[in-house]
């Protein structure tokens, strides 16, 4: 691929004052969003909900803070700045822009996979009503020391937790959740997802697939504008909260009330939020697809 074959060939020019203001606004947004995590990390205090966003997803707050305008934007007055040396950027006169050709040449396979996964997921109807039982399956008949979040107690006894799993049909379609099921829980899942079947199984009702939209945004850095990446981060943070509220863990020490999916009221509350997250995640998927469409003819 070369620049002449891309659908968008004329860059948007942004002067130094304007883009510096956008950069500063982004940094403030990230600082606010990550303040609690950074404070806890400095004190060595773990958090079973928010740490996930920086451990399972490998982007650090400092990396998230780095502002990228995205593809098709040329930043005037940036050629003499550190930004000019960033990976997958190029200098044009006194300006700097994302080097789309270099990015696609280096990450073409990932770009293709992410594009196909986003498109396939957004095209499917959301399967709702899993009620977050993947987290319960991760502790089903667990032996002492095998619980993933050992610093957090279960809110029911182990026997009561196991009974919740046994009363329900588990329908987890997400491999990266399924692979953490206890051995005894694997056969209880109606679906047996694999890494190879991800393109065929991923669907927008899945909470983990919704959180993963943030992962795909970060893997498409720097062609994705940072405001979109942060929108994905914000959604992932909200979904993660529900993910753990609906889990078997007692999070009262963290000021988090449970969504008791073992009850009818809890199921209704979970379903309402799950439906809204499915819709929001698809909006973000389409925005990411739009970015990819400007890069790949």
Coordinates of C-alpha atoms in Angstrom, one line a residue:
X1 CA 0.0 0.0 0.0
X2 CA 1.2 3.6 -0.6
X3 CA -0.2 7.0 0.2
X4 CA -1.7 7.4 -3.3
X5 CA -4.0 4.4 -2.8
X6 CA -5.6 5.5 0.5
X7 CA -9.1 6.9 0.5
X8 CA -8.0 9.9 2.5
X9 CA -5.0 11.7 1.0
X10 CA -5.3 15.3 2.0
X11 CA -4.3 15.8 5.7
X12 CA -6.0 18.1 8.1
X13 CA -3.5 20.8 9.1
X14 CA -3.6 21.8 12.8
X15 CA -1.6 24.7 14.1
X16 CA 0.7 24.4 17.1
X17 CA -1.5 26.4 19.5
X18 CA -4.6 24.4 18.6
X19 CA -3.1 20.9 18.8
X20 CA -1.1 21.8 22.0
X21 CA -4.4 22.6 23.6
X22 CA -5.9 19.3 22.5
X23 CA -2.9 17.5 23.8
X24 CA -3.1 19.2 27.2
X25 CA -6.9 18.5 27.4
X26 CA -6.2 14.8 26.7
X27 CA -3.5 14.6 29.4
X28 CA -5.9 16.1 31.9
X29 CA -8.5 13.6 31.0
X30 CA -6.1 10.7 31.4
X31 CA -4.8 12.1 34.7
X32 CA -8.3 12.3 36.1
X33 CA -9.2 8.8 34.9
X34 CA -6.1 7.1 36.3
X35 CA -5.5 9.2 39.4
X36 CA -6.8 6.6 41.9
X37 CA -4.9 3.8 40.2
X38 CA -1.6 5.8 40.2
X39 CA -2.1 6.7 43.8
X40 CA -2.7 3.1 44.9
X41 CA 0.2 1.8 42.8
X42 CA 2.5 4.3 44.5
X43 CA 1.5 2.9 47.9
X44 CA 1.6 -0.7 46.7
X45 CA -2.2 -1.1 47.3
X46 CA -4.0 -3.6 45.0
X47 CA -7.5 -3.1 43.7
X48 CA -9.4 -6.1 42.3
X49 CA -11.5 -4.0 39.9
X50 CA -9.4 -1.3 38.4
X51 CA -6.0 -3.0 38.3
X52 CA -7.4 -5.2 35.6
X53 CA -7.4 -2.3 33.2
X54 CA -3.6 -2.0 33.6
X55 CA -2.6 -5.6 34.1
X56 CA -4.8 -7.6 31.7
X57 CA -4.6 -4.7 29.3
X58 CA -0.9 -3.8 29.2
X59 CA -1.2 -0.1 28.4
X60 CA 0.3 2.0 31.2
X61 CA -1.1 5.4 32.3
X62 CA 2.0 7.1 31.0
X63 CA 1.4 5.5 27.6
X64 CA -2.3 6.4 27.7
X65 CA -1.3 9.9 28.4
X66 CA 0.6 10.3 25.2
X67 CA -1.7 12.2 22.8
X68 CA -2.1 11.0 19.2
X69 CA -4.2 13.0 16.7
X70 CA -4.8 9.9 14.6
X71 CA -4.5 9.3 10.9
X72 CA -4.9 12.1 8.5
X73 CA -3.9 14.9 10.8
X74 CA -0.7 17.0 10.3
X75 CA 0.6 18.8 13.4
X76 CA 2.3 22.1 12.4
X77 CA 5.4 23.2 14.3
X78 CA 6.1 19.7 15.7
X79 CA 9.1 18.8 13.6
X80 CA 11.6 20.0 16.2
X81 CA 9.8 18.4 19.1
X82 CA 10.2 14.9 20.6
X83 CA 7.0 13.8 18.9
X84 CA 8.9 13.7 15.6
X85 CA 10.9 10.7 16.8
X86 CA 8.0 8.7 18.0
X87 CA 7.4 5.3 16.3
X88 CA 5.2 5.4 13.2
X89 CA 5.5 9.2 12.8
X90 CA 7.1 11.1 10.0
X91 CA 8.3 14.7 9.5
X92 CA 6.8 16.7 6.6
X93 CA 8.4 20.1 6.4
X94 CA 8.0 21.7 9.9
X95 CA 5.1 19.4 10.7
X96 CA 4.6 15.8 11.9
X97 CA 2.0 13.2 11.0
X98 CA 1.3 9.6 11.6
X99 CA 3.1 7.4 9.1
X100 CA 0.3 5.2 8.0
X101 CA 2.3 3.3 5.4
X102 CA 5.0 2.4 8.0
X103 CA 2.3 1.3 10.5
X104 CA 0.4 -0.9 8.1
X105 CA 3.7 -2.4 6.8
X106 CA 4.7 -3.3 10.3
X107 CA 1.3 -4.3 11.7
X108 CA -0.6 -5.4 8.7
X109 CA -1.6 -8.8 10.0
X110 CA -2.8 -7.3 13.3
X111 CA -4.7 -4.6 11.4
X112 CA -6.4 -7.2 9.2
X113 CA -7.4 -9.4 12.2
X114 CA -8.7 -6.5 14.3
X115 CA -10.7 -5.1 11.4
X116 CA -12.3 -8.5 10.7
X117 CA -13.0 -9.1 14.4
X118 CA -14.6 -5.7 14.9
X119 CA -16.8 -6.0 11.8
X120 CA -17.8 -9.6 12.6
X121 CA -18.7 -8.8 16.2
X122 CA -20.7 -5.7 15.4
X123 CA -22.7 -7.5 12.7
X124 CA -24.0 -10.1 15.1
X125 CA -27.0 -9.7 17.4
X126 CA -26.1 -9.3 21.1
X127 CA -26.6 -12.4 23.1
X128 CA -27.8 -11.2 26.5
X129 CA -28.5 -13.0 29.7
X130 CA -25.2 -14.6 30.5
X131 CA -25.4 -12.8 33.9
X132 CA -21.7 -12.7 34.4
X133 CA -21.5 -16.4 35.2
X134 CA -18.0 -16.6 33.8
X135 CA -16.7 -15.1 37.0
X136 CA -18.5 -17.8 39.0
X137 CA -17.2 -20.5 36.7
X138 CA -13.7 -19.3 37.6
X139 CA -14.2 -20.2 41.3
X140 CA -16.5 -23.2 40.8
X141 CA -15.4 -26.0 43.2
X142 CA -12.2 -24.1 43.7
X143 CA -9.8 -25.4 46.2
X144 CA -8.2 -23.1 48.8
X145 CA -5.6 -21.0 47.2
X146 CA -7.0 -21.4 43.7
X147 CA -9.4 -18.4 43.8
X148 CA -8.2 -15.7 41.4
X149 CA -8.8 -12.7 43.7
X150 CA -7.5 -14.2 46.9
X151 CA -7.5 -10.9 48.7
X152 CA -11.2 -10.6 48.3
X153 CA -13.6 -13.1 50.0
X154 CA -16.6 -14.7 48.3
X155 CA -19.9 -13.2 49.3
X156 CA -21.5 -16.6 49.6
X157 CA -20.0 -19.8 50.9
X158 CA -18.1 -22.0 48.5
X159 CA -21.0 -24.5 48.5
X160 CA -23.5 -21.8 47.9
X161 CA -21.4 -20.4 45.1
X162 CA -21.1 -23.8 43.5
X163 CA -24.9 -24.2 43.7
X164 CA -25.4 -20.9 41.8
X165 CA -23.3 -22.3 38.9
X166 CA -25.2 -25.6 39.0
X167 CA -28.6 -23.9 38.8
X168 CA -27.7 -22.0 35.6
X169 CA -26.6 -22.7 32.1
X170 CA -23.3 -21.0 31.4
X171 CA -23.0 -19.6 27.9
X172 CA -19.6 -17.8 27.8
X173 CA -18.5 -17.1 24.2
X174 CA -15.2 -15.3 25.1
X175 CA -12.1 -17.5 25.0
X176 CA -10.1 -15.2 27.3
X177 CA -12.7 -15.6 30.0
X178 CA -13.4 -19.3 29.3
X179 CA -9.7 -20.2 29.7
X180 CA -9.8 -19.2 33.3
X181 CA -12.7 -21.5 34.2
X182 CA -11.8 -24.2 36.8
X183 CA -11.4 -27.6 35.3
X184 CA -14.8 -28.7 36.8
X185 CA -16.6 -25.8 35.1
X186 CA -15.3 -26.2 31.6
X187 CA -17.8 -28.9 30.5
X188 CA -20.7 -26.9 32.0
X189 CA -20.2 -24.1 29.4
X190 CA -22.6 -24.5 26.5
X191 CA -19.9 -23.2 24.1
X192 CA -16.3 -24.3 24.0
X193 CA -14.6 -21.2 22.6
X194 CA -11.0 -21.4 21.3
X195 CA -8.6 -18.8 20.1
X196 CA -9.2 -20.0 16.6
X197 CA -12.9 -19.7 16.9
X198 CA -12.8 -16.1 18.1
X199 CA -13.9 -14.6 14.8
X200 CA -16.9 -16.9 14.7
X201 CA -18.0 -16.5 18.3
X202 CA -17.3 -12.9 19.5
X203 CA -20.6 -11.0 20.0
X204 CA -21.4 -7.5 21.3
X205 CA -23.4 -8.7 24.3
X206 CA -20.3 -10.1 25.9
X207 CA -18.9 -7.9 28.6
X208 CA -15.3 -9.0 27.9
X209 CA -15.7 -8.3 24.2
X210 CA -16.9 -4.8 25.2
X211 CA -13.9 -4.2 27.3
X212 CA -11.6 -5.5 24.6
X213 CA -12.6 -2.7 22.3
X214 CA -10.2 -0.7 24.4
X215 CA -7.5 -3.3 23.8
X216 CA -8.0 -3.1 20.0
X217 CA -7.8 0.7 20.2
X218 CA -4.5 0.6 22.0
X219 CA -3.1 -2.0 19.5
X220 CA -4.0 0.4 16.7
X221 CA -2.0 3.3 18.3
X222 CA -1.0 5.8 16.8
X223 CA -3.5 5.6 13.9
X224 CA -6.4 5.9 16.3
X225 CA -7.1 9.3 17.8
X226 CA -6.6 9.4 21.5
X227 CA -10.1 10.8 22.2
X228 CA -11.4 7.6 20.7
X229 CA -9.0 5.4 22.8
X230 CA -10.1 7.2 25.9
X231 CA -13.8 6.7 25.0
X232 CA -13.0 3.0 24.8
X233 CA -11.1 3.1 28.1
X234 CA -14.1 4.8 29.9
X235 CA -16.4 2.1 28.6
X236 CA -14.1 -0.6 29.7
X237 CA -13.9 0.9 33.1
X238 CA -17.7 0.9 33.5
X239 CA -18.0 -2.6 32.1
X240 CA -15.3 -3.9 34.5
X241 CA -17.3 -2.5 37.4
X242 CA -20.4 -4.5 36.4
X243 CA -18.3 -7.5 35.7
X244 CA -17.1 -7.6 39.3
X245 CA -20.4 -6.4 40.8
X246 CA -22.0 -9.5 39.3
X247 CA -19.2 -11.7 40.4
X248 CA -19.3 -14.0 43.5
X249 CA -16.8 -11.7 45.3
X250 CA -17.6 -9.5 48.3
X251 CA -16.4 -6.1 47.4
X252 CA -18.0 -4.2 50.2
X253 CA -14.6 -3.1 51.5
X254 CA -14.2 -1.2 48.3
X255 CA -17.5 0.5 48.5
X256 CA -19.0 -1.6 45.7
X257 CA -22.5 -3.1 46.1
X258 CA -23.2 -6.4 44.4
X259 CA -25.5 -7.1 41.5
X260 CA -27.0 -10.3 42.9
X261 CA -27.4 -12.2 39.6
X262 CA -28.6 -15.3 41.6
X263 CA -31.9 -13.3 42.2
X264 CA -34.6 -12.2 39.7
X265 CA -34.0 -8.5 40.6
X266 CA -30.3 -8.9 40.1
X267 CA -30.7 -10.5 36.7
X268 CA -33.0 -7.7 35.6
X269 CA -30.5 -5.1 36.7
X270 CA -27.6 -6.9 35.0
X271 CA -29.6 -7.4 31.7
X272 CA -30.4 -3.7 31.5
X273 CA -26.8 -2.6 31.8
X274 CA -25.5 -5.4 29.6
X275 CA -27.9 -4.2 26.8
X276 CA -26.7 -0.6 27.1
X277 CA -23.0 -1.7 27.0
X278 CA -23.6 -3.8 23.9
X279 CA -25.0 -0.8 22.1
X280 CA -22.2 1.5 23.2
X281 CA -19.5 -1.0 22.4
X282 CA -20.8 -1.3 18.8
X283 CA -20.7 2.5 18.4
X284 CA -17.0 2.4 19.3
X285 CA -16.4 -0.6 17.1
X286 CA -17.8 1.3 14.1
X287 CA -15.6 4.3 15.0
X288 CA -12.6 2.1 15.0
X289 CA -13.6 0.5 11.7
X290 CA -13.9 4.0 10.3
X291 CA -10.3 4.7 11.2
X292 CA -9.2 1.5 9.5
X293 CA -11.2 2.3 6.4
X294 CA -9.1 5.4 6.0
X295 CA -5.9 3.4 6.2
X296 CA -6.5 0.3 4.1
X297 CA -8.0 0.6 0.6

